[in-house]
């Protein structure tokens, strides 16, 4: 049973069922919408709403068994982020976004970010 007092401190990540080392700095955003207030010269008219992609990103650790090239090419993958508080964040049909991954050779760390229209909490 999860400790109800533990809120943060650990996280784990899998991509299509394969575990990846997490150094830290994991973040996520569930799929939602972006709202913008619509203003006119005579006052507030309402708002517009457009879809907003969900996101899962983290700082990982490179290993001899890890392929940075495969991570760079990753599309249509399922990413699962499990948090210390017991929450599970699932991203379906995700793709890697941003610049190609750079690995810091001093500590073998890298940052990677995935986005999709289907990221939810379980």
PDB file of C-alpha atoms in Angstrom:
ATOM      1  CA  UNK A   1       0.000   0.000   0.000  1.00  0.00           C
ATOM      2  CA  UNK A   2       1.270   3.452  -0.882  1.00  0.00           C
ATOM      3  CA  UNK A   3       2.231   5.774   1.958  1.00  0.00           C
ATOM      4  CA  UNK A   4      -0.319   8.625   1.887  1.00  0.00           C
ATOM      5  CA  UNK A   5       2.295  11.013   3.307  1.00  0.00           C
ATOM      6  CA  UNK A   6       4.833  10.422   0.530  1.00  0.00           C
ATOM      7  CA  UNK A   7       4.154  13.025  -2.133  1.00  0.00           C
ATOM      8  CA  UNK A   8       7.374  13.286  -4.116  1.00  0.00           C
ATOM      9  CA  UNK A   9      10.955  12.144  -4.442  1.00  0.00           C
ATOM     10  CA  UNK A  10      10.950   9.155  -6.775  1.00  0.00           C
ATOM     11  CA  UNK A  11       9.785   8.494 -10.312  1.00  0.00           C
ATOM     12  CA  UNK A  12      10.145   5.802 -12.925  1.00  0.00           C
ATOM     13  CA  UNK A  13       9.640   5.867 -16.688  1.00  0.00           C
ATOM     14  CA  UNK A  14       8.920   3.214 -19.272  1.00  0.00           C
ATOM     15  CA  UNK A  15       8.607   3.553 -23.034  1.00  0.00           C
ATOM     16  CA  UNK A  16       6.672   0.712 -24.627  1.00  0.00           C
ATOM     17  CA  UNK A  17       7.335  -1.321 -21.466  1.00  0.00           C
ATOM     18  CA  UNK A  18      11.115  -0.749 -21.376  1.00  0.00           C
ATOM     19  CA  UNK A  19      12.429   0.973 -18.237  1.00  0.00           C
ATOM     20  CA  UNK A  20      14.695   4.014 -18.502  1.00  0.00           C
ATOM     21  CA  UNK A  21      16.915   5.494 -15.787  1.00  0.00           C
ATOM     22  CA  UNK A  22      15.570   8.723 -14.318  1.00  0.00           C
ATOM     23  CA  UNK A  23      18.065  11.235 -12.926  1.00  0.00           C
ATOM     24  CA  UNK A  24      15.306  13.645 -11.979  1.00  0.00           C
ATOM     25  CA  UNK A  25      13.399  16.697 -13.087  1.00  0.00           C
ATOM     26  CA  UNK A  26      10.456  14.721 -14.425  1.00  0.00           C
ATOM     27  CA  UNK A  27       7.463  16.812 -15.437  1.00  0.00           C
ATOM     28  CA  UNK A  28       4.165  16.192 -17.139  1.00  0.00           C
ATOM     29  CA  UNK A  29       1.150  18.004 -18.520  1.00  0.00           C
ATOM     30  CA  UNK A  30      -2.112  16.177 -19.133  1.00  0.00           C
ATOM     31  CA  UNK A  31      -3.872  16.770 -22.428  1.00  0.00           C
ATOM     32  CA  UNK A  32      -6.221  19.689 -22.102  1.00  0.00           C
ATOM     33  CA  UNK A  33      -7.037  22.894 -23.894  1.00  0.00           C
ATOM     34  CA  UNK A  34      -5.645  26.394 -24.149  1.00  0.00           C
ATOM     35  CA  UNK A  35      -8.105  29.179 -23.483  1.00  0.00           C
ATOM     36  CA  UNK A  36      -7.755  32.772 -24.529  1.00  0.00           C
ATOM     37  CA  UNK A  37     -10.023  35.617 -23.495  1.00  0.00           C
ATOM     38  CA  UNK A  38     -11.683  37.351 -26.435  1.00  0.00           C
ATOM     39  CA  UNK A  39     -11.799  41.088 -25.798  1.00  0.00           C
ATOM     40  CA  UNK A  40     -13.473  43.785 -27.803  1.00  0.00           C
ATOM     41  CA  UNK A  41     -13.575  47.530 -27.558  1.00  0.00           C
ATOM     42  CA  UNK A  42     -16.921  47.210 -25.827  1.00  0.00           C
ATOM     43  CA  UNK A  43     -15.846  44.605 -23.242  1.00  0.00           C
ATOM     44  CA  UNK A  44     -15.161  40.906 -22.784  1.00  0.00           C
ATOM     45  CA  UNK A  45     -16.937  38.736 -25.377  1.00  0.00           C
ATOM     46  CA  UNK A  46     -15.984  35.292 -24.053  1.00  0.00           C
ATOM     47  CA  UNK A  47     -13.122  32.977 -24.855  1.00  0.00           C
ATOM     48  CA  UNK A  48     -11.668  30.725 -27.531  1.00  0.00           C
ATOM     49  CA  UNK A  49     -10.477  27.213 -26.818  1.00  0.00           C
ATOM     50  CA  UNK A  50      -7.998  25.106 -28.785  1.00  0.00           C
ATOM     51  CA  UNK A  51      -6.547  21.663 -28.039  1.00  0.00           C
ATOM     52  CA  UNK A  52      -3.264  21.531 -26.124  1.00  0.00           C
ATOM     53  CA  UNK A  53      -0.904  18.553 -26.347  1.00  0.00           C
ATOM     54  CA  UNK A  54       0.001  16.615 -23.243  1.00  0.00           C
ATOM     55  CA  UNK A  55       3.671  16.200 -22.357  1.00  0.00           C
ATOM     56  CA  UNK A  56       5.982  13.916 -20.381  1.00  0.00           C
ATOM     57  CA  UNK A  57       9.652  14.830 -19.985  1.00  0.00           C
ATOM     58  CA  UNK A  58      12.491  13.898 -17.705  1.00  0.00           C
ATOM     59  CA  UNK A  59      16.210  13.973 -17.218  1.00  0.00           C
ATOM     60  CA  UNK A  60      17.594  10.487 -17.878  1.00  0.00           C
ATOM     61  CA  UNK A  61      20.897   8.667 -17.653  1.00  0.00           C
ATOM     62  CA  UNK A  62      22.643   7.143 -20.665  1.00  0.00           C
ATOM     63  CA  UNK A  63      23.915   3.579 -20.402  1.00  0.00           C
ATOM     64  CA  UNK A  64      25.667   1.173 -22.701  1.00  0.00           C
ATOM     65  CA  UNK A  65      22.352  -0.560 -23.411  1.00  0.00           C
ATOM     66  CA  UNK A  66      20.490   2.654 -24.254  1.00  0.00           C
ATOM     67  CA  UNK A  67      20.220   3.906 -27.835  1.00  0.00           C
ATOM     68  CA  UNK A  68      20.038   7.698 -28.002  1.00  0.00           C
ATOM     69  CA  UNK A  69      19.390   7.323 -31.734  1.00  0.00           C
ATOM     70  CA  UNK A  70      16.308   5.199 -31.014  1.00  0.00           C
ATOM     71  CA  UNK A  71      15.029   7.791 -28.524  1.00  0.00           C
ATOM     72  CA  UNK A  72      15.582  10.554 -31.087  1.00  0.00           C
ATOM     73  CA  UNK A  73      13.535   8.603 -33.636  1.00  0.00           C
ATOM     74  CA  UNK A  74      10.757   7.604 -31.218  1.00  0.00           C
ATOM     75  CA  UNK A  75       7.212   8.104 -32.490  1.00  0.00           C
ATOM     76  CA  UNK A  76       3.914   6.371 -31.726  1.00  0.00           C
ATOM     77  CA  UNK A  77       5.171   5.136 -28.328  1.00  0.00           C
ATOM     78  CA  UNK A  78       3.472   4.682 -24.967  1.00  0.00           C
ATOM     79  CA  UNK A  79       5.262   6.534 -22.164  1.00  0.00           C
ATOM     80  CA  UNK A  80       4.366   5.750 -18.544  1.00  0.00           C
ATOM     81  CA  UNK A  81       5.577   7.976 -15.696  1.00  0.00           C
ATOM     82  CA  UNK A  82       5.032   6.549 -12.200  1.00  0.00           C
ATOM     83  CA  UNK A  83       5.286   9.018  -9.317  1.00  0.00           C
ATOM     84  CA  UNK A  84       6.165   8.590  -5.631  1.00  0.00           C
ATOM     85  CA  UNK A  85       2.601   9.455  -4.594  1.00  0.00           C
ATOM     86  CA  UNK A  86       1.251   6.483  -6.546  1.00  0.00           C
ATOM     87  CA  UNK A  87      -0.039   8.499  -9.489  1.00  0.00           C
ATOM     88  CA  UNK A  88       0.550   7.043 -12.932  1.00  0.00           C
ATOM     89  CA  UNK A  89       0.718   9.311 -15.982  1.00  0.00           C
ATOM     90  CA  UNK A  90       0.162   7.563 -19.314  1.00  0.00           C
ATOM     91  CA  UNK A  91       0.914   9.071 -22.700  1.00  0.00           C
ATOM     92  CA  UNK A  92      -0.308   7.156 -25.730  1.00  0.00           C
ATOM     93  CA  UNK A  93       0.921   7.550 -29.330  1.00  0.00           C
ATOM     94  CA  UNK A  94       3.623   9.976 -28.195  1.00  0.00           C
ATOM     95  CA  UNK A  95       6.490  11.411 -30.212  1.00  0.00           C
ATOM     96  CA  UNK A  96       9.793  12.932 -29.113  1.00  0.00           C
ATOM     97  CA  UNK A  97       9.820  16.706 -29.511  1.00  0.00           C
ATOM     98  CA  UNK A  98      12.492  19.387 -29.573  1.00  0.00           C
ATOM     99  CA  UNK A  99      16.095  19.313 -30.650  1.00  0.00           C
ATOM    100  CA  UNK A 100      17.913  15.959 -30.906  1.00  0.00           C
ATOM    101  CA  UNK A 101      19.030  14.669 -27.517  1.00  0.00           C
ATOM    102  CA  UNK A 102      22.367  15.901 -26.173  1.00  0.00           C
ATOM    103  CA  UNK A 103      24.197  13.745 -23.633  1.00  0.00           C
ATOM    104  CA  UNK A 104      26.318  15.336 -20.930  1.00  0.00           C
ATOM    105  CA  UNK A 105      29.432  13.125 -20.812  1.00  0.00           C
ATOM    106  CA  UNK A 106      30.386  14.245 -17.289  1.00  0.00           C
ATOM    107  CA  UNK A 107      27.445  12.445 -15.685  1.00  0.00           C
ATOM    108  CA  UNK A 108      25.888  10.659 -18.717  1.00  0.00           C
ATOM    109  CA  UNK A 109      22.643  12.621 -18.347  1.00  0.00           C
ATOM    110  CA  UNK A 110      20.243  13.880 -21.007  1.00  0.00           C
ATOM    111  CA  UNK A 111      16.840  15.524 -21.222  1.00  0.00           C
ATOM    112  CA  UNK A 112      14.024  14.179 -23.383  1.00  0.00           C
ATOM    113  CA  UNK A 113      10.481  15.349 -23.957  1.00  0.00           C
ATOM    114  CA  UNK A 114       7.478  13.604 -25.532  1.00  0.00           C
ATOM    115  CA  UNK A 115       4.123  15.059 -26.558  1.00  0.00           C
ATOM    116  CA  UNK A 116       0.779  13.694 -27.742  1.00  0.00           C
ATOM    117  CA  UNK A 117      -2.892  14.484 -27.686  1.00  0.00           C
ATOM    118  CA  UNK A 118      -3.590  11.631 -25.223  1.00  0.00           C
ATOM    119  CA  UNK A 119      -1.820  12.122 -21.858  1.00  0.00           C
ATOM    120  CA  UNK A 120      -3.839  11.312 -18.744  1.00  0.00           C
ATOM    121  CA  UNK A 121      -3.520  10.517 -15.042  1.00  0.00           C
ATOM    122  CA  UNK A 122      -4.498   7.122 -13.689  1.00  0.00           C
TER     123      UNK A 122
END
